[in-house]
Coordinates of N, CA and C in Angstrom, one line a residue:
X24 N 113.3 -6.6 16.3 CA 113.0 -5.3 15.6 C 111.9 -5.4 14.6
X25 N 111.6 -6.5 14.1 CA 110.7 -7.0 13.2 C 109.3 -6.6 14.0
X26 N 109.4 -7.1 14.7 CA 108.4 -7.3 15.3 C 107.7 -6.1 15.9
X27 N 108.5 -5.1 16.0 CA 108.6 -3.6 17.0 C 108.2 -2.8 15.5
X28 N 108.7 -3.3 14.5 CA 108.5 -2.3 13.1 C 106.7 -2.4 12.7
X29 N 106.8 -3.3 12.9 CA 105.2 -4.2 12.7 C 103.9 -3.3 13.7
X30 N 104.3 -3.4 14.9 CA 103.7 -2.6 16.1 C 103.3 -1.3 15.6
X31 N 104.6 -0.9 14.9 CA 104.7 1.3 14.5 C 103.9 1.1 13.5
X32 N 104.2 0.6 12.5 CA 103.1 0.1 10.6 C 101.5 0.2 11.6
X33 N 101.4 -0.8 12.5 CA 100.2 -0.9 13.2 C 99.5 0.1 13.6
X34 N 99.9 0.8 14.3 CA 100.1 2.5 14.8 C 100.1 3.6 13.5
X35 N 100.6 3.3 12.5 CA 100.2 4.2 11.7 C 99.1 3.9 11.0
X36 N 98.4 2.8 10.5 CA 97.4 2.6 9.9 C 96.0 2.4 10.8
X37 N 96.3 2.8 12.2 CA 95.3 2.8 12.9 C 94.3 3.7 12.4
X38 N 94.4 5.3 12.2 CA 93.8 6.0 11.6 C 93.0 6.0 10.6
X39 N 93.7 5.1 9.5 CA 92.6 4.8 8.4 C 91.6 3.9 8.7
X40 N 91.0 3.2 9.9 CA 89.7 3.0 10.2 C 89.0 3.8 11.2
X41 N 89.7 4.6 12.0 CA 89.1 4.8 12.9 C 89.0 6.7 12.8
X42 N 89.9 7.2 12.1 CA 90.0 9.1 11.9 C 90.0 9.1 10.4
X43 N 88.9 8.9 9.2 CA 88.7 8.8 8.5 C 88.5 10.4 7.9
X44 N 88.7 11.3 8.8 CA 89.0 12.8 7.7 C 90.3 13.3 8.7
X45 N 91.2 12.6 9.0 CA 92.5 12.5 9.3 C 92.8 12.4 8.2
X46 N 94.1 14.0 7.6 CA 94.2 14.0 6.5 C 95.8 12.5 6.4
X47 N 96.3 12.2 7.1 CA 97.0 11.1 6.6 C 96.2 10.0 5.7
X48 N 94.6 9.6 6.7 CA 94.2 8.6 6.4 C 93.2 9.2 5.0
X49 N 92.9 10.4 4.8 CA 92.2 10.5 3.7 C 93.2 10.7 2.2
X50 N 94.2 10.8 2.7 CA 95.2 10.9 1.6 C 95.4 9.2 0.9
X51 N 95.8 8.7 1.7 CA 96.2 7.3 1.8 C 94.8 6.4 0.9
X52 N 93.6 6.8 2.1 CA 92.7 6.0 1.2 C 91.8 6.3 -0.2
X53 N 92.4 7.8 -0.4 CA 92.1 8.5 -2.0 C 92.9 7.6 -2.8
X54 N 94.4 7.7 -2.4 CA 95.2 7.3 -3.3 C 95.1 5.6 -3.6
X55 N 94.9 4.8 -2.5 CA 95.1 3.5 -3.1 C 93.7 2.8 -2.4
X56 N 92.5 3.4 -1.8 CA 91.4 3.0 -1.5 C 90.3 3.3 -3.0
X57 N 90.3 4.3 -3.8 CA 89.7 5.2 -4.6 C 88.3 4.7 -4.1
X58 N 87.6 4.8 -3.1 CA 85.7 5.0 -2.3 C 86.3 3.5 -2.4
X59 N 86.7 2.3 -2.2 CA 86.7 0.8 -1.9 C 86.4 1.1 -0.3
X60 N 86.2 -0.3 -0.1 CA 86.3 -0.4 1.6 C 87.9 -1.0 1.3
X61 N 88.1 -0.3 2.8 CA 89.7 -0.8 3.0 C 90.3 -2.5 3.2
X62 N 89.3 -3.2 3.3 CA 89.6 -4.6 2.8 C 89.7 -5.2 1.8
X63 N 88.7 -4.6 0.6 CA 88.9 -4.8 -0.9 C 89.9 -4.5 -1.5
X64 N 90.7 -3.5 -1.0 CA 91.9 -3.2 -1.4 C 93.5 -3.5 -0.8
X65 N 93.4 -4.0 0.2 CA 94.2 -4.7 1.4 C 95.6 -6.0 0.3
X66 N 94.7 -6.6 -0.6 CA 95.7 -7.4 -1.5 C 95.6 -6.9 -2.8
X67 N 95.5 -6.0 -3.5 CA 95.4 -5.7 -4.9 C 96.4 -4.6 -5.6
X68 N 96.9 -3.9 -4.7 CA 97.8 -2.5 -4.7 C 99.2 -2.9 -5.3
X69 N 99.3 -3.6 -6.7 CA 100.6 -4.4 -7.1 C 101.8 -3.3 -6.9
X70 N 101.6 -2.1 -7.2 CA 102.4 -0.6 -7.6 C 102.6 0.3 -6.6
X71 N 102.0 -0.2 -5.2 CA 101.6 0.5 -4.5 C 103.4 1.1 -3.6
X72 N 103.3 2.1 -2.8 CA 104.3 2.5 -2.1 C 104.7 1.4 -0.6
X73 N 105.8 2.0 -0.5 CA 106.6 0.9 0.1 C 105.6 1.3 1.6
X74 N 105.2 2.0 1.8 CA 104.5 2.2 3.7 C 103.0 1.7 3.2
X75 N 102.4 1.9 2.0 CA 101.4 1.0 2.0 C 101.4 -0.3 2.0
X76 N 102.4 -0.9 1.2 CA 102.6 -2.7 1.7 C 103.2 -2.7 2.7
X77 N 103.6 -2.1 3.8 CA 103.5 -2.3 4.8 C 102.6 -2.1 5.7
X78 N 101.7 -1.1 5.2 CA 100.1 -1.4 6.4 C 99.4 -2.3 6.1
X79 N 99.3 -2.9 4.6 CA 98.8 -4.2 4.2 C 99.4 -5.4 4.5
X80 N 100.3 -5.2 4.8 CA 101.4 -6.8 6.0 C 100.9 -6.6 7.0
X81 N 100.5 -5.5 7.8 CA 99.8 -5.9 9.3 C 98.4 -5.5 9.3
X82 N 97.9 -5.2 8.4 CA 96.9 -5.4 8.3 C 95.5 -6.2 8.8
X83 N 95.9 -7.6 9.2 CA 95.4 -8.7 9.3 C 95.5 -8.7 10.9
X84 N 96.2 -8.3 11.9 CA 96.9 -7.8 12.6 C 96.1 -6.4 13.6
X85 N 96.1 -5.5 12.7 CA 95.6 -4.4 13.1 C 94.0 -5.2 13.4
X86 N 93.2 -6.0 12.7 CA 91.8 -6.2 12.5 C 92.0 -6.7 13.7
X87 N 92.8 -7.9 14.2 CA 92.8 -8.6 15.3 C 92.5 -8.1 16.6
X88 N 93.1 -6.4 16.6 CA 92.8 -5.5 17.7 C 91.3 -4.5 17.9
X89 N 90.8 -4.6 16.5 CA 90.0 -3.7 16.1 C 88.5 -4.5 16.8
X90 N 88.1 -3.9 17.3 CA 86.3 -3.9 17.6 C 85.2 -2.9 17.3
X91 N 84.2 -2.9 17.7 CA 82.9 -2.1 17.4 C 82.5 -1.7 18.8
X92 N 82.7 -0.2 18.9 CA 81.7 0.5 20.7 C 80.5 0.7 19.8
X93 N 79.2 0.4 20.3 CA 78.2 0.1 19.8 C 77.5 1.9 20.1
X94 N 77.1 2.4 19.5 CA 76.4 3.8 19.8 C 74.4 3.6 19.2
X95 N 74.7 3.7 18.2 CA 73.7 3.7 17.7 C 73.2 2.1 17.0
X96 N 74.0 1.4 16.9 CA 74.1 0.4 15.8 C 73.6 0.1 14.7
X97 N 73.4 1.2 14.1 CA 73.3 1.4 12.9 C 74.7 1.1 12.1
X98 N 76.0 0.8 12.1 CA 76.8 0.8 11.7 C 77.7 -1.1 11.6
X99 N 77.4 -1.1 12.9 CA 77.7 -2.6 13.3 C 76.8 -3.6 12.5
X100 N 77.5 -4.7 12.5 CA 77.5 -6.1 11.9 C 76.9 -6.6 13.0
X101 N 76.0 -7.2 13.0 CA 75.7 -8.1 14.1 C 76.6 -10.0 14.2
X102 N 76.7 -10.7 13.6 CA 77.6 -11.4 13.7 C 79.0 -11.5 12.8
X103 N 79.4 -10.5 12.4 CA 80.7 -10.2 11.5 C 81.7 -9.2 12.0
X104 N 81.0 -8.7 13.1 CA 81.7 -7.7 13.8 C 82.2 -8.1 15.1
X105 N 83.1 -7.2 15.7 CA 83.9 -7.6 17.6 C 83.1 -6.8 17.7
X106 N 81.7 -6.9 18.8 CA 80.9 -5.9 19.6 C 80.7 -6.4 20.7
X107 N 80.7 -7.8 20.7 CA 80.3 -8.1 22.3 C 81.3 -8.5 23.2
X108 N 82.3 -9.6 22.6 CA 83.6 -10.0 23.9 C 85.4 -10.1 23.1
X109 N 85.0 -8.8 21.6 CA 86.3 -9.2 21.3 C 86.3 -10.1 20.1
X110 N 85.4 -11.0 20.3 CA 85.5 -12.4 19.0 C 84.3 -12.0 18.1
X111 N 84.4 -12.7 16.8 CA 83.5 -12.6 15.7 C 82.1 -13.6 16.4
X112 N 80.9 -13.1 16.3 CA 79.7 -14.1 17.1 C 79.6 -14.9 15.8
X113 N 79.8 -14.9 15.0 CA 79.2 -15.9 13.5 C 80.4 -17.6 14.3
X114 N 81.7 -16.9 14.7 CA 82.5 -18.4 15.2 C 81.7 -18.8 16.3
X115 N 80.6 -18.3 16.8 CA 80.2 -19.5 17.7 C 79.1 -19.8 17.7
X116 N 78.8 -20.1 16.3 CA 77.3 -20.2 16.0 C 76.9 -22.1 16.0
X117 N 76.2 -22.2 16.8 CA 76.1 -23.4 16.8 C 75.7 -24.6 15.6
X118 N 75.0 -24.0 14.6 CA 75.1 -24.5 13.6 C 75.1 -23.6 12.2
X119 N 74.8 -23.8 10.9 CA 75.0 -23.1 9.7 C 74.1 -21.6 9.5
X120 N 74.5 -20.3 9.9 CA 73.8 -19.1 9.5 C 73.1 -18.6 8.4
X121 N 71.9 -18.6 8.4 CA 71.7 -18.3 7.2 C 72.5 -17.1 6.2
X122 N 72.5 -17.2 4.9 CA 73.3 -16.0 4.7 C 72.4 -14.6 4.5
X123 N 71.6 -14.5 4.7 CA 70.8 -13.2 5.0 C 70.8 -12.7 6.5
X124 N 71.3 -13.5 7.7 CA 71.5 -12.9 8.9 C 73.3 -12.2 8.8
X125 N 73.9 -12.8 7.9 CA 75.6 -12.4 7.8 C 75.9 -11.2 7.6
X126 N 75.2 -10.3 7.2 CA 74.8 -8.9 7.1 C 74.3 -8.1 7.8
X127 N 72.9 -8.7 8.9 CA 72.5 -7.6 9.6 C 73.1 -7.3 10.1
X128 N 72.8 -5.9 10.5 CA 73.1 -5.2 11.5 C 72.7 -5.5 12.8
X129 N 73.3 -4.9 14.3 CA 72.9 -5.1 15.7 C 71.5 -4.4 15.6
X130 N 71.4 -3.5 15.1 CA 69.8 -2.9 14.7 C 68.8 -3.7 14.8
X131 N 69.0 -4.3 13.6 CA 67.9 -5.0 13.1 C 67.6 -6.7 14.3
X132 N 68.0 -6.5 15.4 CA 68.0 -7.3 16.4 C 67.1 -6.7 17.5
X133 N 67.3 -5.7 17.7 CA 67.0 -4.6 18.6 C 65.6 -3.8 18.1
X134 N 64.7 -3.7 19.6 CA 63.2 -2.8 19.2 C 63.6 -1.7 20.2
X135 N 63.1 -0.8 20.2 CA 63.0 0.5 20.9 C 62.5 0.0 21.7
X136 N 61.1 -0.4 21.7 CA 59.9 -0.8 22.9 C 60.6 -1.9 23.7
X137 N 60.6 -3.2 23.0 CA 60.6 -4.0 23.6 C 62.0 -4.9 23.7
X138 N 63.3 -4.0 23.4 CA 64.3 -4.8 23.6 C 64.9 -5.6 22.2
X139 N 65.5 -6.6 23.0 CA 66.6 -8.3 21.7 C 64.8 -8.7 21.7
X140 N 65.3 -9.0 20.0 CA 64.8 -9.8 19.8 C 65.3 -11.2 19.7
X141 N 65.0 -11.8 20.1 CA 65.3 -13.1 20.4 C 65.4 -14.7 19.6
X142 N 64.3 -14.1 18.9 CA 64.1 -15.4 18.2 C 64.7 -16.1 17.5
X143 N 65.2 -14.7 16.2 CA 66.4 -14.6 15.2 C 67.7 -15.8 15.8
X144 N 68.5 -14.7 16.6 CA 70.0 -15.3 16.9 C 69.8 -16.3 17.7
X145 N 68.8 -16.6 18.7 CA 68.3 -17.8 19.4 C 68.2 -19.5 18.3
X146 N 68.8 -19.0 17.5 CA 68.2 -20.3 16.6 C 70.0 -20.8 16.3
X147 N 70.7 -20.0 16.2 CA 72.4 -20.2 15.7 C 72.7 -19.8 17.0
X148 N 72.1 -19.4 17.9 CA 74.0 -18.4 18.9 C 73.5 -19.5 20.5
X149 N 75.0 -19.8 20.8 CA 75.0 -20.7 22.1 C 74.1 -19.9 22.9
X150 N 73.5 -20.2 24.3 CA 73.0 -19.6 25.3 C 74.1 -18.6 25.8
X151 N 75.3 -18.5 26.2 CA 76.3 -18.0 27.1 C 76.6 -16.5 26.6
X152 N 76.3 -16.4 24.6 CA 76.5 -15.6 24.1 C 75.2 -15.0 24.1
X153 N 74.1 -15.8 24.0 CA 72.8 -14.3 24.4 C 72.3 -13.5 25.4
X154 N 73.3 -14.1 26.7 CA 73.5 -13.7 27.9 C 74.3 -12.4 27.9
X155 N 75.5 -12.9 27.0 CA 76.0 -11.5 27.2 C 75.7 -10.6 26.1
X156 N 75.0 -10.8 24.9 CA 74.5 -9.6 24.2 C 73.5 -9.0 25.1
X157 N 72.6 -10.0 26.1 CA 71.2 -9.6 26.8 C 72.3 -8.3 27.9
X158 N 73.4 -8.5 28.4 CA 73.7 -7.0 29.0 C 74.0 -6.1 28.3
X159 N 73.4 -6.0 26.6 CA 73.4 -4.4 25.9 C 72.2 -3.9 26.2
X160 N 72.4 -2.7 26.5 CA 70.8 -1.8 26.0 C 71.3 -0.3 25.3
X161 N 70.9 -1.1 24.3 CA 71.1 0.3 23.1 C 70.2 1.0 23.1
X162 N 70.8 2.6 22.4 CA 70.6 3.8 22.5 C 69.8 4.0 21.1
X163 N 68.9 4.9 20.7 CA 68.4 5.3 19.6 C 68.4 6.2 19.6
X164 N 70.0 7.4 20.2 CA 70.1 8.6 19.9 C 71.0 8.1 18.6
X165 N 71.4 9.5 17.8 CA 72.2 9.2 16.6 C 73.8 9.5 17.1
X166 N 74.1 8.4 17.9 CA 75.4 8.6 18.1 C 76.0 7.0 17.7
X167 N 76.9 7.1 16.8 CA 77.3 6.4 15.4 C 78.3 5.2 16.6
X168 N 78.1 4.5 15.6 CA 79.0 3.1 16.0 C 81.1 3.6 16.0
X169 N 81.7 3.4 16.8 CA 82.7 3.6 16.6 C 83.9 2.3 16.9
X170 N 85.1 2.0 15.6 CA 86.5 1.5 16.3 C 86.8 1.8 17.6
X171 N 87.3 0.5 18.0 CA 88.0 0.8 19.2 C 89.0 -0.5 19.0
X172 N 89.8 0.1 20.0 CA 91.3 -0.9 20.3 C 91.0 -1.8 21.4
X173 N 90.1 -3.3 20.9 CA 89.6 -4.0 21.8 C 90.7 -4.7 22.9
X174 N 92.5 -4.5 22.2 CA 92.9 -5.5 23.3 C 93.4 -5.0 24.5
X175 N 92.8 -3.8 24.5 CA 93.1 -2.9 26.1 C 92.0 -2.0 27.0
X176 N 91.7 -2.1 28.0 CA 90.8 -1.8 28.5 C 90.1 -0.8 28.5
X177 N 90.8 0.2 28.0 CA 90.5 1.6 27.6 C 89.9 1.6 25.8
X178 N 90.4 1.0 25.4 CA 89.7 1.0 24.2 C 90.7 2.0 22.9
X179 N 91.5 2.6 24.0 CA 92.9 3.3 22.8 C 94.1 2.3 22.5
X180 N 94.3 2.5 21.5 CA 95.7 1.8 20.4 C 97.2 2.3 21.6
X181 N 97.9 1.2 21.7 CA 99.1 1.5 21.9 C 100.1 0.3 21.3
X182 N 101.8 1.0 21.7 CA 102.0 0.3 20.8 C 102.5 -1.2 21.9
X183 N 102.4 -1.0 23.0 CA 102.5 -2.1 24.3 C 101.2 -3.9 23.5
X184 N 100.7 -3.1 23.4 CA 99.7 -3.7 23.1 C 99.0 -4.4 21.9
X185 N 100.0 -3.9 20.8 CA 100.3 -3.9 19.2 C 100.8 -5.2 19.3
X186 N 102.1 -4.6 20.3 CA 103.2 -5.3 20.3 C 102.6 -6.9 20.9
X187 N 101.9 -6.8 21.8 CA 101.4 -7.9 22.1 C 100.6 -9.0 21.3
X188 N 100.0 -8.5 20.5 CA 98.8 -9.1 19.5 C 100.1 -9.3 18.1
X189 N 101.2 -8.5 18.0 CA 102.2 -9.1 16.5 C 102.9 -10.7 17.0
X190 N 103.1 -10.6 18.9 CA 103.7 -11.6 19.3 C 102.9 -12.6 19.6
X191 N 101.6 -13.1 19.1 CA 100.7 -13.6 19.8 C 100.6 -13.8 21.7
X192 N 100.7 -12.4 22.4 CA 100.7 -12.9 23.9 C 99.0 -12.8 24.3
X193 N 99.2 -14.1 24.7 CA 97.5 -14.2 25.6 C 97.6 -13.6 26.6
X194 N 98.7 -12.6 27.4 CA 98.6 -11.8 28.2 C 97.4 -10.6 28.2
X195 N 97.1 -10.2 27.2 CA 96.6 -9.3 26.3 C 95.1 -9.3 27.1
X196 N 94.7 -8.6 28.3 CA 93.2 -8.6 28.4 C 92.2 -7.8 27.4
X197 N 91.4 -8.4 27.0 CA 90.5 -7.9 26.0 C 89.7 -6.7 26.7
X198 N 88.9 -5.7 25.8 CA 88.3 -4.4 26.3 C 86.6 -5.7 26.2
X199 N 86.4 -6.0 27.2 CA 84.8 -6.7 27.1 C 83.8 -5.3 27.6
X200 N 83.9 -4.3 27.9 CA 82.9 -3.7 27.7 C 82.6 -3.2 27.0
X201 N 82.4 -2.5 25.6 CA 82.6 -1.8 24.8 C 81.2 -1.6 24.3
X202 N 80.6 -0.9 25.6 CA 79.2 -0.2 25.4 C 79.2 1.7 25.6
X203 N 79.3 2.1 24.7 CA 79.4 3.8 25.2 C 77.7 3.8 25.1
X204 N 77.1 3.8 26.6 CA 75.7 5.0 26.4 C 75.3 6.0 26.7

């Protein structure tokens, strides 16, 4: 039941990253986000209501499922974010990142004209992973980076699949496409 309660908490704080003028989630993040990002505030809420320390218990949880559909990539993290297979690209960086790449953006990788640039992530990221960033080709309409529920194919939250990621099941196929163009 623990485990199934964990799933629903999961399911309800979905919204606060992904329907951000969902008045649930704008209430929620007025009250105990006040403009923070919702990570900054994730352990600090000493006073907070009993359903907020519970979205902050799964919290850690929810992120697990959480990825980046790349639109514009103006929004996305280029290695701090799930955009390409599910996993963070900074964990497979072959050696030490600078800390001025830990911020860009997938943008700032990307030319209109001419494509990846290559040089940059070519210096830290294995071959296997520039292969598969090399099958994006981003858009330079203004259609915004969006959450998605990377551990199902579809890219929507359920609670089948909550439930899978609270129980750690490697059953769990990952959404590896997560290119809307």
């Amino acid at each position: 039941m623990q485990q199934l309660n964990s799933a629903f908490l999961m399911k309800l704080g979905w919204p606060l990253g992904t329907e951000p003028n969902a008045l649930w989630a704008r209430v929620m993040r007025f009250k105990y986000c006040k403009g923070k990002d919702l990570e900054a505030v994730a352990n600090c809420q000493q006073s907070a209501s009993n359903a907020w320390h519970g979205l902050m218990d799964v919290f850690e949880l929810t992120k697990n499922g959480m990825g980046h559909a790349v639109g514009d990539v103006r929004q996305t993290k280029f290695l701090v974010h799930k955009w390409v297979d599910g996993t963070v690209l900074l964990n497979h960086a072959t050696k030490e990142v600078p800390a001025n790449h830990k911020e860009r953006l997938v943008c700032d990788y990307w030319n209109a004209e001419k494509g990846w640039d290559w040089d940059q992530p070519a210096e830290f990221l294995q071959s296997e992973y520039l292969q598969r960033i090399a099958s994006f080709e981003l858009i330079q309409e203004e259609v915004g980076d969006n959450l998605t529920w990377i551990a199902n194919k579809l890219g929507n939250f359920s609670i089948k699949t909550a439930l899978g990621i609270v129980r750690g099941d490697d059953t769990i196929e990952p959404n590896l496409n997560i290119n809307f163009d």
